[in-house]
Short mmCIF file of C-alpha atoms and ligand atoms in Angstrom, two decimals:
data_model
loop_
_atom_site.label_atom_id
_atom_site.label_comp_id
_atom_site.label_asym_id
_atom_site.label_seq_id
_atom_site.Cartn_x
_atom_site.Cartn_y
_atom_site.Cartn_z
CA MET A 1 -24.82 43.35 23.48
CA ASN A 2 -21.53 42.17 24.75
CA GLN A 3 -21.03 38.20 24.81
CA SER A 4 -21.70 37.43 28.02
CA SER A 5 -24.98 39.13 28.60
CA VAL A 6 -26.44 36.43 26.00
CA ILE A 7 -25.23 33.52 28.50
CA PRO A 8 -28.24 32.83 30.40
CA VAL A 9 -28.40 33.41 34.28
CA ILE A 10 -30.61 32.27 37.16
CA ALA A 11 -30.33 34.64 40.17
CA ILE A 12 -31.23 33.18 43.29
CA ASP A 13 -31.48 35.21 46.58
CA GLY A 14 -32.50 35.19 49.84
CA PRO A 15 -31.86 34.87 53.64
CA THR A 16 -29.72 31.99 55.19
CA ALA A 17 -30.95 28.67 55.60
CA SER A 18 -33.87 29.62 53.07
CA GLY A 19 -32.80 26.47 51.24
CA LYS A 20 -31.39 28.52 48.07
CA GLY A 21 -28.07 26.66 48.42
CA THR A 22 -29.28 23.14 47.91
CA VAL A 23 -32.18 24.32 45.31
CA ALA A 24 -29.64 26.53 43.00
CA GLN A 25 -27.39 23.56 42.99
CA ARG A 26 -29.72 21.12 41.83
CA VAL A 27 -31.27 23.44 39.35
CA ALA A 28 -27.94 24.13 37.73
CA GLU A 29 -27.50 19.97 38.02
CA ARG A 30 -30.41 19.54 36.17
CA LEU A 31 -29.41 22.02 33.43
CA GLY A 32 -26.13 21.41 33.45
CA PHE A 33 -25.01 24.83 34.26
CA HIS A 34 -22.40 26.25 36.40
CA TYR A 35 -23.15 27.10 39.91
CA LEU A 36 -21.93 30.27 42.10
CA ASP A 37 -22.21 30.33 45.70
CA SER A 38 -21.48 33.85 45.85
CA GLY A 39 -21.48 33.82 49.57
CA SER A 40 -18.44 31.48 49.70
CA LEU A 41 -16.47 34.26 48.35
CA TYR A 42 -17.60 36.50 51.17
CA ARG A 43 -16.57 33.72 53.98
CA LEU A 44 -13.22 33.46 52.18
CA ALA A 45 -12.91 37.38 52.01
CA ALA A 46 -12.86 37.12 55.71
CA LEU A 47 -11.01 34.01 56.50
CA ALA A 48 -8.17 35.51 53.91
CA ALA A 49 -7.96 38.84 55.79
CA GLU A 50 -8.01 37.31 59.15
CA ARG A 51 -5.15 35.13 57.91
CA ALA A 52 -3.47 38.10 56.35
CA GLY A 53 -3.56 39.92 60.01
CA VAL A 54 -5.77 42.41 58.60
CA ASP A 55 -9.03 43.75 61.04
CA LEU A 56 -12.07 42.96 59.44
CA ALA A 57 -13.28 46.78 59.95
CA ASP A 58 -10.00 48.05 57.83
CA GLU A 59 -12.18 48.35 54.84
CA PRO A 60 -9.42 49.20 52.22
CA GLY A 61 -7.16 46.35 53.61
CA VAL A 62 -9.86 43.74 53.50
CA ALA A 63 -10.91 44.72 50.19
CA SER A 64 -7.13 44.29 48.91
CA VAL A 65 -7.16 40.78 50.32
CA ALA A 66 -10.45 40.03 48.58
CA GLY A 67 -9.27 41.15 45.35
CA ARG A 68 -6.46 38.84 45.31
CA MET A 69 -7.11 36.15 47.44
CA ASP A 70 -5.67 32.75 45.89
CA ILE A 71 -9.46 30.90 45.57
CA ARG A 72 -10.40 27.48 43.61
CA PHE A 73 -13.79 25.48 43.51
CA ALA A 74 -13.84 21.90 42.49
CA GLU A 75 -16.11 18.96 43.09
CA GLY A 76 -17.85 20.56 45.56
CA LYS A 77 -14.66 21.80 47.77
CA VAL A 78 -13.70 25.61 48.49
CA TRP A 79 -9.37 25.90 48.30
CA LEU A 80 -7.92 29.09 49.89
CA ALA A 81 -4.39 29.27 49.10
CA GLY A 82 -4.07 25.73 48.06
CA GLU A 83 -5.91 24.59 51.37
CA ASP A 84 -9.13 22.98 51.77
CA VAL A 85 -11.04 25.30 53.64
CA SER A 86 -14.75 23.81 52.94
CA ASP A 87 -15.49 23.46 56.57
CA GLU A 88 -13.82 26.00 58.16
CA ILE A 89 -15.50 28.42 56.21
CA ARG A 90 -19.25 27.14 57.02
CA SER A 91 -18.99 27.60 61.01
CA GLU A 92 -21.18 30.07 62.72
CA ARG A 93 -18.33 32.45 63.40
CA ALA A 94 -17.12 32.48 59.73
CA SER A 95 -20.68 33.14 59.06
CA GLN A 96 -20.87 36.38 60.90
CA ASN A 97 -17.75 37.29 59.51
CA ALA A 98 -18.85 37.16 55.84
CA SER A 99 -21.63 39.00 56.85
CA LEU A 100 -19.25 41.69 58.58
CA VAL A 101 -16.92 42.19 55.74
CA ALA A 102 -19.94 41.75 53.03
CA ALA A 103 -21.33 45.47 54.72
CA LEU A 104 -18.19 47.11 53.19
CA PRO A 105 -18.69 48.58 49.69
CA ALA A 106 -14.93 48.40 48.82
CA VAL A 107 -15.05 44.32 49.36
CA ARG A 108 -18.42 44.13 47.81
CA ASP A 109 -16.50 46.07 44.41
CA ALA A 110 -13.53 43.83 44.42
CA LEU A 111 -15.59 40.74 44.38
CA LEU A 112 -18.04 42.27 41.42
CA GLN A 113 -15.77 41.37 38.32
CA ARG A 114 -14.54 37.47 40.04
CA GLN A 115 -18.54 36.64 40.20
CA ARG A 116 -19.23 38.06 36.74
CA ASP A 117 -16.84 35.78 35.53
CA PHE A 118 -18.74 32.56 36.50
CA ARG A 119 -21.48 33.75 33.31
CA GLN A 120 -20.06 30.88 31.24
CA ALA A 121 -21.85 28.90 28.86
CA PRO A 122 -24.18 27.47 28.93
CA GLY A 123 -25.21 29.00 31.91
CA LEU A 124 -25.33 29.83 35.42
CA VAL A 125 -27.27 29.75 38.48
CA GLY A 126 -25.91 32.03 41.12
CA ASP A 127 -27.19 32.09 44.57
CA GLY A 128 -26.62 34.86 47.30
CA ARG A 129 -28.14 38.66 48.40
CA ASP A 130 -27.74 40.55 45.38
CA MET A 131 -27.41 38.55 42.41
CA GLY A 132 -30.49 39.78 41.19
CA SER A 133 -30.16 43.22 41.94
CA VAL A 134 -26.20 44.25 41.56
CA VAL A 135 -24.15 40.99 39.91
CA PHE A 136 -26.47 40.06 37.47
CA PRO A 137 -29.01 42.88 37.01
CA ASP A 138 -29.82 41.50 33.36
CA ALA A 139 -30.29 37.69 34.61
CA THR A 140 -33.15 35.89 32.75
CA VAL A 141 -34.90 34.87 35.59
CA LYS A 142 -34.72 36.25 39.10
CA PHE A 143 -36.25 34.28 42.41
CA PHE A 144 -36.41 34.93 46.14
CA LEU A 145 -36.48 32.20 48.19
CA THR A 146 -37.75 32.45 51.99
CA ALA A 147 -39.21 30.61 54.65
CA SER A 148 -40.31 31.56 58.35
CA VAL A 149 -37.41 31.95 60.95
CA GLU A 150 -38.26 28.81 62.90
CA ALA A 151 -38.27 26.78 59.58
CA ARG A 152 -34.69 27.99 58.86
CA ALA A 153 -33.46 27.85 62.22
CA GLU A 154 -34.59 24.16 62.21
CA ARG A 155 -32.76 23.78 58.85
CA ARG A 156 -29.12 25.53 59.67
CA THR A 157 -29.29 23.59 63.16
CA LYS A 158 -29.47 20.47 61.17
CA GLN A 159 -26.99 21.23 58.81
CA LEU A 160 -24.53 22.16 61.26
CA LYS A 161 -25.08 18.91 63.65
CA GLU A 162 -24.52 16.98 59.99
CA LYS A 163 -21.17 18.43 59.90
CA GLY A 164 -19.79 17.51 63.23
CA MET A 165 -20.46 21.26 64.67
CA SER A 166 -22.50 21.94 67.73
CA ALA A 167 -25.85 23.91 67.54
CA ILE A 168 -28.20 24.52 69.86
CA MET A 169 -31.47 25.91 68.16
CA ALA A 170 -32.14 29.15 70.38
CA ASP A 171 -28.10 30.01 69.86
CA VAL A 172 -28.71 29.49 65.89
CA VAL A 173 -32.08 31.72 65.97
CA LYS A 174 -30.34 34.15 67.55
CA GLU A 175 -27.30 34.35 65.39
CA LEU A 176 -29.67 34.00 62.20
CA ARG A 177 -31.64 37.44 63.45
CA ILE A 178 -28.15 39.23 63.64
CA ARG A 179 -27.10 38.39 60.22
CA ASP A 180 -30.43 38.64 58.65
CA ASP A 181 -30.65 42.22 60.06
CA ARG A 182 -27.64 43.01 59.38
CA ASP A 183 -27.82 42.05 55.51
CA MET A 184 -31.35 43.79 55.11
CA ASN A 185 -29.97 47.06 56.69
CA ARG A 186 -26.78 47.77 55.36
CA PRO A 187 -26.44 50.42 52.35
CA VAL A 188 -24.86 48.59 49.93
CA ALA A 189 -26.80 45.75 48.06
CA PRO A 190 -29.28 44.95 50.81
CA LEU A 191 -30.85 41.59 51.11
CA LYS A 192 -34.71 42.19 50.03
CA HIS A 193 -37.22 40.71 47.50
CA TYR A 194 -37.59 43.46 44.90
CA PRO A 195 -40.30 43.41 42.69
CA ASP A 196 -38.92 41.62 39.73
CA ALA A 197 -38.02 38.71 41.30
CA TYR A 198 -40.36 35.26 41.90
CA LEU A 199 -41.15 35.02 45.49
CA ILE A 200 -40.71 31.31 46.84
CA ASP A 201 -41.83 30.65 50.52
CA THR A 202 -39.83 27.52 51.24
CA THR A 203 -41.62 26.89 54.95
CA ASP A 204 -43.92 24.41 54.12
CA ILE A 205 -42.68 22.89 50.46
CA SER A 206 -39.33 20.80 50.15
CA ALA A 207 -36.35 21.52 47.94
CA ALA A 208 -37.53 19.20 45.18
CA THR A 209 -40.98 21.25 44.83
CA ALA A 210 -39.07 24.35 44.76
CA VAL A 211 -36.46 23.17 41.90
CA GLU A 212 -39.52 22.08 39.90
CA GLU A 213 -41.13 25.30 40.50
CA ILE A 214 -37.89 27.33 39.22
CA LEU A 215 -37.43 25.35 36.14
CA GLY A 216 -40.94 25.38 35.43
CA VAL A 217 -40.48 29.21 35.62
CA TYR A 218 -37.46 29.29 33.53
CA GLN A 219 -38.85 26.77 30.78
CA LYS A 220 -41.53 29.03 30.05
CA MET A 221 -39.55 32.20 29.87
CA PRO A 222 -39.08 33.42 26.00
O1 CDP B 301 -25.45 29.93 53.05
P1 CDP B 301 -26.26 31.42 54.03
O2 CDP B 301 -27.21 31.75 53.60
O3 CDP B 301 -25.86 31.47 55.82
O4 CDP B 301 -25.11 32.17 53.72
P2 CDP B 301 -24.10 32.56 52.67
O5 CDP B 301 -24.86 32.66 51.80
O6 CDP B 301 -22.53 31.92 52.51
O7 CDP B 301 -23.42 33.88 52.77
C1 CDP B 301 -22.76 34.52 53.71
C2 CDP B 301 -22.64 36.44 54.27
O8 CDP B 301 -22.37 36.87 53.19
C3 CDP B 301 -24.16 36.76 54.13
O9 CDP B 301 -24.72 36.51 55.33
C4 CDP B 301 -24.18 37.93 53.65
O10 CDP B 301 -23.64 38.95 54.44
C5 CDP B 301 -23.05 37.77 52.60
N1 CDP B 301 -23.57 37.78 51.41
C6 CDP B 301 -23.65 38.83 50.69
O11 CDP B 301 -23.77 39.66 51.03
N2 CDP B 301 -24.12 39.03 48.62
C7 CDP B 301 -24.06 37.59 48.36
N3 CDP B 301 -24.18 37.59 47.53
C8 CDP B 301 -23.72 36.66 49.08
C9 CDP B 301 -23.60 36.62 50.49
#
């Protein structure tokens, strides 16, 4: 067993706006663990490729940019080549671009080690689509958070409005379905509830309740 595999990991996967980001961050705070927002790496890869003039369908080109992009996470913000891009990577366009490049196996490979490097003592909470299936298959405990399309679209609309971005519910539902469909049907690391992950449906429960559920399961682990 190598050193890093003894560091605990809580893997939280699920579709967009299932609440996994908020929940994962709160669980990390409560335990004093590090937090990996893996989706932001795909968002950054798409943005970095665009800025380098690389077509998003150019798999080796995007993978090469993803492997060497200069990124930094601190105080809840994200920097690309020294520029704060926290808001830019959250737009709907950036979300769709992230999901496009995330379907490319070479891009996923280029980001794999960067994600595993977040596994540092005393522990890590990772959120994404393949935390439990590919990046940390030996995670201490795995969760799959989901919610109805309506509940997710409502949350996403609220999030976008809070960020001062325009959002029409019907458009959000459409975009969410396109992204879910692409994420679930790609051949590599598809978004899926694997049987080794605890299922939490957040349609009718608050983020606080989901956090308690996760902490309860984690604390009972041997
Ligand atoms: O916050 P939201 O759930 O809307 O998106 P995200 O977690 O930031 O992920 C953006 C996109 O990156 C997703 O639609 C996936 O296509 C991709 N992604 C992935 O393929 N694997 C991950 N571990 C995380 C994100």
